[in-house]
């Protein structure tokens, strides 16, 4: 019996980026500030955009965005790559923080 080797499919940039995110968040969990900076460079715009679109206030959106990255610094160890993709986990974390801010503003 002869086994034929199938050529390896090149991995897409998206696949590599998702793996890099998982690696970076594990480094953040070990207090690697450079890894946090890289994730900030990748995700600050989508986090701020989501915050601004829901809050409609530039200053509050900026504050909430910073709080989301502080939460990432503190909670990075909670990310489990077996349960999902970092991007989804992180943007869910951001969305929850934004909703908390909306609820807080309604109470005042």
XYZ file of N, CA, C and O in Angstrom:
432
model
N 0.838 -1.163 0.000
C 0.000 0.000 0.000
C 0.892 1.238 0.000
O 1.844 1.339 0.757
N 0.551 2.169 -0.844
C 1.318 3.401 -0.956
C 0.458 4.543 -0.416
O -0.680 4.710 -0.828
N 1.007 5.268 0.510
C 0.301 6.432 1.049
C 0.710 7.661 0.273
O 1.900 7.901 0.068
N -0.262 8.390 -0.148
C 0.029 9.638 -0.856
C -0.010 10.778 0.137
O -0.942 10.892 0.929
N 0.992 11.571 0.089
C 1.047 12.746 0.960
C 0.300 13.882 0.284
O 0.528 14.184 -0.885
N -0.605 14.469 1.000
C -1.331 15.624 0.502
C -0.500 16.864 0.801
O 0.057 16.995 1.891
N -0.426 17.763 -0.164
C 0.319 18.991 0.120
C -0.372 19.780 1.230
O -1.590 19.798 1.317
N 0.435 20.365 2.079
C -0.129 21.176 3.158
C -0.738 22.435 2.580
O -0.175 23.061 1.694
N -1.902 22.761 3.088
C -2.561 23.983 2.676
C -1.926 25.147 3.427
O -1.728 25.069 4.643
N -1.598 26.195 2.727
C -1.059 27.356 3.441
C -2.124 27.927 4.363
O -3.302 27.944 4.030
N -1.695 28.330 5.524
C -2.650 28.896 6.473
C -2.878 30.356 6.141
O -1.966 31.068 5.740
N -4.101 30.756 6.327
C -4.447 32.134 5.997
C -3.897 33.092 7.044
O -3.587 32.709 8.172
N -3.818 34.339 6.661
C -3.360 35.379 7.591
C -4.307 35.479 8.778
O -3.881 35.757 9.898
N -5.596 35.230 8.543
C -6.576 35.279 9.631
C -6.290 34.180 10.639
O -6.280 34.417 11.850
N -6.027 32.949 10.160
C -5.708 31.848 11.067
C -4.473 32.172 11.895
O -4.437 31.921 13.094
N -3.448 32.704 11.245
C -2.220 33.046 11.956
C -2.463 34.148 12.973
O -1.943 34.118 14.081
N -3.275 35.130 12.606
C -3.584 36.230 13.510
C -4.322 35.723 14.745
O -4.054 36.164 15.865
N -5.256 34.783 14.543
C -5.998 34.236 15.678
C -5.066 33.484 16.625
O -5.190 33.594 17.841
N -4.127 32.739 16.060
C -3.140 32.047 16.890
C -2.256 33.051 17.622
O -1.935 32.865 18.795
N -1.861 34.095 16.927
C -1.025 35.114 17.558
C -1.767 35.769 18.715
O -1.172 36.028 19.759
N -3.068 36.035 18.535
C -3.855 36.625 19.616
C -3.834 35.733 20.846
O -3.651 36.210 21.961
N -4.013 34.426 20.636
C -3.993 33.481 21.767
C -2.643 33.499 22.469
O -2.572 33.483 23.699
N -1.590 33.550 21.687
C -0.244 33.605 22.263
C -0.055 34.918 23.028
O 0.469 34.924 24.154
N -0.489 36.004 22.435
C -0.338 37.309 23.093
C -1.102 37.376 24.407
O -0.589 37.881 25.409
N -2.334 36.870 24.426
C -3.108 36.945 25.665
C -2.483 36.072 26.745
O -2.507 36.424 27.937
N -1.865 34.954 26.363
C -1.149 34.148 27.357
C 0.048 34.924 27.905
O 0.365 34.836 29.099
N 0.704 35.703 27.058
C 1.822 36.527 27.516
C 1.321 37.648 28.425
O 1.981 37.988 29.422
N 0.167 38.223 28.101
C -0.417 39.258 28.965
C -0.712 38.667 30.339
O -0.468 39.315 31.365
N -1.194 37.429 30.369
C -1.477 36.773 31.650
C -0.220 36.633 32.497
O -0.297 36.565 33.725
N 0.948 36.631 31.838
C 2.231 36.577 32.550
C 2.825 37.979 32.731
O 4.032 38.129 32.898
N 1.969 38.996 32.639
C 2.348 40.401 32.879
C 3.316 40.947 31.827
O 4.192 41.751 32.139
N 3.144 40.555 30.583
C 3.972 41.055 29.484
C 3.306 42.305 28.893
O 2.333 42.211 28.149
N 3.833 43.461 29.243
C 3.252 44.729 28.795
C 3.351 44.911 27.284
O 2.474 45.519 26.665
N 4.406 44.389 26.665
C 4.543 44.503 25.209
C 3.440 43.726 24.493
O 2.931 44.160 23.461
N 3.045 42.590 25.038
C 1.950 41.807 24.454
C 0.636 42.570 24.588
O -0.181 42.589 23.652
N 0.426 43.218 25.734
C -0.770 44.040 25.901
C -0.774 45.182 24.897
O -1.807 45.486 24.296
N 0.364 45.792 24.688
C 0.463 46.882 23.721
C 0.087 46.399 22.317
O -0.622 47.092 21.587
N 0.541 45.222 21.952
C 0.207 44.680 20.633
C -1.291 44.417 20.514
O -1.908 44.746 19.495
N -1.896 43.854 21.546
C -3.348 43.640 21.511
C -4.092 44.970 21.493
O -5.125 45.102 20.824
N -3.569 45.956 22.200
C -4.168 47.292 22.157
C -4.119 47.840 20.732
O -5.102 48.388 20.234
N -2.972 47.684 20.073
C -2.845 48.170 18.695
C -3.834 47.474 17.764
O -4.352 48.088 16.830
N -4.110 46.220 18.030
C -5.035 45.466 17.182
C -6.502 45.755 17.477
O -7.329 45.743 16.579
N -6.830 45.972 18.745
C -8.234 45.998 19.144
C -8.748 47.320 19.705
O -9.934 47.432 19.998
N -7.901 48.317 19.852
C -8.388 49.574 20.433
C -9.435 50.240 19.547
O -10.427 50.775 20.047
N -9.239 50.193 18.263
C -10.213 50.820 17.357
C -11.579 50.136 17.408
O -12.595 50.808 17.581
N -11.665 48.791 17.293
C -12.993 48.179 17.378
C -13.655 48.364 18.743
O -14.877 48.550 18.816
N -12.861 48.359 19.815
C -13.441 48.563 21.145
C -13.982 49.985 21.262
O -15.121 50.198 21.701
N -13.184 50.965 20.866
C -13.642 52.352 20.939
C -14.863 52.567 20.039
O -15.821 53.229 20.445
N -14.841 52.011 18.843
C -15.971 52.176 17.917
C -17.251 51.617 18.514
O -18.318 52.237 18.414
N -17.151 50.445 19.122
C -18.333 49.858 19.754
C -18.804 50.749 20.907
O -20.005 51.017 21.040
N -17.872 51.202 21.718
C -18.231 52.048 22.862
C -18.887 53.340 22.399
O -19.927 53.745 22.924
N -18.300 53.977 21.412
C -18.858 55.242 20.943
C -20.228 55.036 20.295
O -21.145 55.843 20.497
N -20.386 53.967 19.534
C -21.667 53.749 18.858
C -22.796 53.493 19.855
O -23.940 53.850 19.601
N -22.470 52.917 21.002
C -23.506 52.646 21.999
C -23.670 53.776 23.011
O -24.776 54.022 23.493
N -22.590 54.458 23.327
C -22.643 55.501 24.357
C -22.875 56.901 23.793
O -23.360 57.782 24.482
N -22.439 57.135 22.571
C -22.596 58.429 21.890
C -21.952 59.585 22.652
O -22.451 60.708 22.650
N -20.842 59.273 23.318
C -20.102 60.301 24.047
C -18.625 59.949 23.936
O -18.191 58.907 24.439
N -17.851 60.826 23.287
C -16.450 60.537 23.013
C -15.648 60.313 24.289
O -14.879 59.349 24.395
N -15.809 61.168 25.259
C -15.037 61.088 26.493
C -15.344 59.790 27.258
O -14.429 59.095 27.717
N -16.610 59.470 27.383
C -16.992 58.252 28.098
C -16.542 57.023 27.318
O -16.060 56.043 27.902
N -16.656 57.057 25.993
C -16.203 55.937 25.165
C -14.701 55.711 25.343
O -14.241 54.564 25.427
N -13.929 56.791 25.421
C -12.489 56.658 25.641
C -12.200 56.049 27.010
O -11.356 55.161 27.144
N -12.918 56.519 28.042
C -12.725 55.984 29.396
C -13.073 54.508 29.468
O -12.319 53.709 30.038
N -14.197 54.138 28.878
C -14.622 52.744 28.905
C -13.628 51.874 28.136
O -13.291 50.767 28.566
N -13.130 52.373 27.029
C -12.147 51.621 26.248
C -10.898 51.344 27.087
O -10.371 50.216 27.081
N -10.433 52.336 27.812
C -9.273 52.133 28.674
C -9.575 51.119 29.777
O -8.740 50.285 30.106
N -10.784 51.185 30.324
C -11.174 50.228 31.363
C -11.206 48.800 30.820
O -10.859 47.855 31.536
N -11.605 48.647 29.568
C -11.642 47.319 28.949
C -10.234 46.742 28.860
O -10.016 45.563 29.169
N -9.267 47.562 28.484
C -7.895 47.058 28.392
C -7.287 46.819 29.773
O -6.480 45.902 29.940
N -7.691 47.590 30.750
C -7.263 47.313 32.123
C -7.845 45.970 32.576
O -7.159 45.169 33.214
N -9.100 45.723 32.228
C -9.729 44.441 32.559
C -8.992 43.293 31.868
O -8.811 42.220 32.449
N -8.563 43.509 30.629
C -7.796 42.486 29.927
C -6.499 42.192 30.683
O -6.127 41.034 30.864
N -5.826 43.219 31.128
C -4.583 43.054 31.877
C -4.823 42.195 33.129
O -4.040 41.316 33.451
N -5.943 42.449 33.784
C -6.254 41.740 35.028
C -6.823 40.338 34.794
O -6.648 39.460 35.632
N -7.545 40.143 33.689
C -8.288 38.896 33.463
C -7.734 38.026 32.346
O -8.371 37.047 31.956
N -6.607 38.342 31.815
C -6.077 37.593 30.667
C -5.971 36.103 30.959
O -6.187 35.272 30.071
N -5.677 35.744 32.184
C -5.552 34.345 32.556
C -6.857 33.575 32.471
O -6.853 32.343 32.462
N -7.963 34.264 32.385
C -9.265 33.598 32.284
C -9.592 33.146 30.864
O -10.522 32.369 30.674
N -8.856 33.655 29.891
C -9.123 33.252 28.508
C -8.700 31.801 28.304
O -7.599 31.409 28.666
N -9.604 31.015 27.714
C -9.332 29.609 27.426
C -9.457 29.385 25.926
O -10.566 29.389 25.387
N -8.343 29.189 25.221
C -8.403 29.021 23.770
C -9.170 27.776 23.340
O -9.624 27.691 22.199
N -9.372 26.838 24.244
C -10.161 25.642 23.930
C -11.647 25.973 23.813
O -12.399 25.245 23.183
N -12.065 27.065 24.425
C -13.483 27.429 24.419
C -13.852 28.406 23.316
O -15.027 28.658 23.098
N -12.879 29.004 22.668
C -13.210 29.938 21.610
C -12.042 30.808 21.198
O -10.920 30.652 21.664
N -12.361 31.744 20.343
C -11.384 32.651 19.754
C -11.227 33.875 20.659
O -12.213 34.400 21.181
N -9.998 34.335 20.817
C -9.741 35.500 21.674
C -10.581 36.699 21.268
O -11.172 37.365 22.112
N -10.626 37.000 19.975
C -11.352 38.183 19.503
C -12.784 38.196 20.010
O -13.280 39.211 20.492
N -13.452 37.056 19.934
C -14.844 36.986 20.392
C -14.928 37.166 21.910
O -15.798 37.886 22.407
N -14.034 36.496 22.627
C -14.020 36.616 24.085
C -13.788 38.066 24.501
O -14.485 38.607 25.359
N -12.802 38.695 23.877
C -12.433 40.052 24.266
C -13.515 41.062 23.900
O -13.852 41.941 24.698
N -14.068 40.954 22.711
C -15.122 41.898 22.327
C -16.389 41.678 23.143
O -17.129 42.630 23.403
N -16.608 40.464 23.606
C -17.724 40.203 24.526
C -17.452 40.893 25.868
O -18.348 41.511 26.446
N -16.225 40.791 26.352
C -15.825 41.485 27.570
C -16.057 42.993 27.415
O -16.617 43.642 28.305
N -15.655 43.536 26.272
C -15.834 44.965 26.006
C -17.315 45.327 25.972
O -17.739 46.324 26.579
N -18.104 44.527 25.279
C -19.540 44.801 25.176
C -20.190 44.804 26.554
O -21.001 45.692 26.867
N -19.828 43.836 27.379
C -20.397 43.784 28.726
C -20.033 45.028 29.533
O -20.870 45.572 30.264
N -18.789 45.494 29.413
C -18.376 46.701 30.146
C -19.142 47.925 29.652
O -19.530 48.784 30.440
N -19.374 48.001 28.353
C -20.128 49.125 27.774
C -21.573 49.087 28.274
O -22.129 50.128 28.661
N -22.177 47.910 28.290
C -23.555 47.778 28.783
C -23.626 48.165 30.256
O -24.574 48.834 30.683
N -22.623 47.790 31.038
C -22.582 48.207 32.446
C -22.583 49.729 32.557
O -23.253 50.297 33.414
N -21.827 50.387 31.682
C -21.770 51.858 31.700
C -23.129 52.449 31.329
O -23.569 53.432 31.932
N -23.794 51.879 30.353
C -25.127 52.367 29.960
C -26.094 52.228 31.138
O -26.841 53.168 31.436
N -26.060 51.094 31.807
C -26.948 50.872 32.959
C -26.639 51.869 34.074
O -27.542 52.398 34.713
N -25.358 52.106 34.309
C -24.944 53.061 35.342
C -25.466 54.460 35.022
O -25.980 55.158 35.904
N -25.371 54.853 33.768
C -25.826 56.195 33.371
C -27.335 56.331 33.477
O -27.844 57.415 33.740
N -28.072 55.249 33.269
C -29.544 55.300 33.382
C -29.974 55.464 34.827
O -31.010 56.052 35.100
N -29.174 54.925 35.767
C -29.508 55.022 37.188
C -29.319 56.438 37.724
O -29.936 56.825 38.695
N -28.436 57.179 37.115
C -28.091 58.511 37.640
C -29.139 59.521 37.280
O -29.878 59.536 36.424
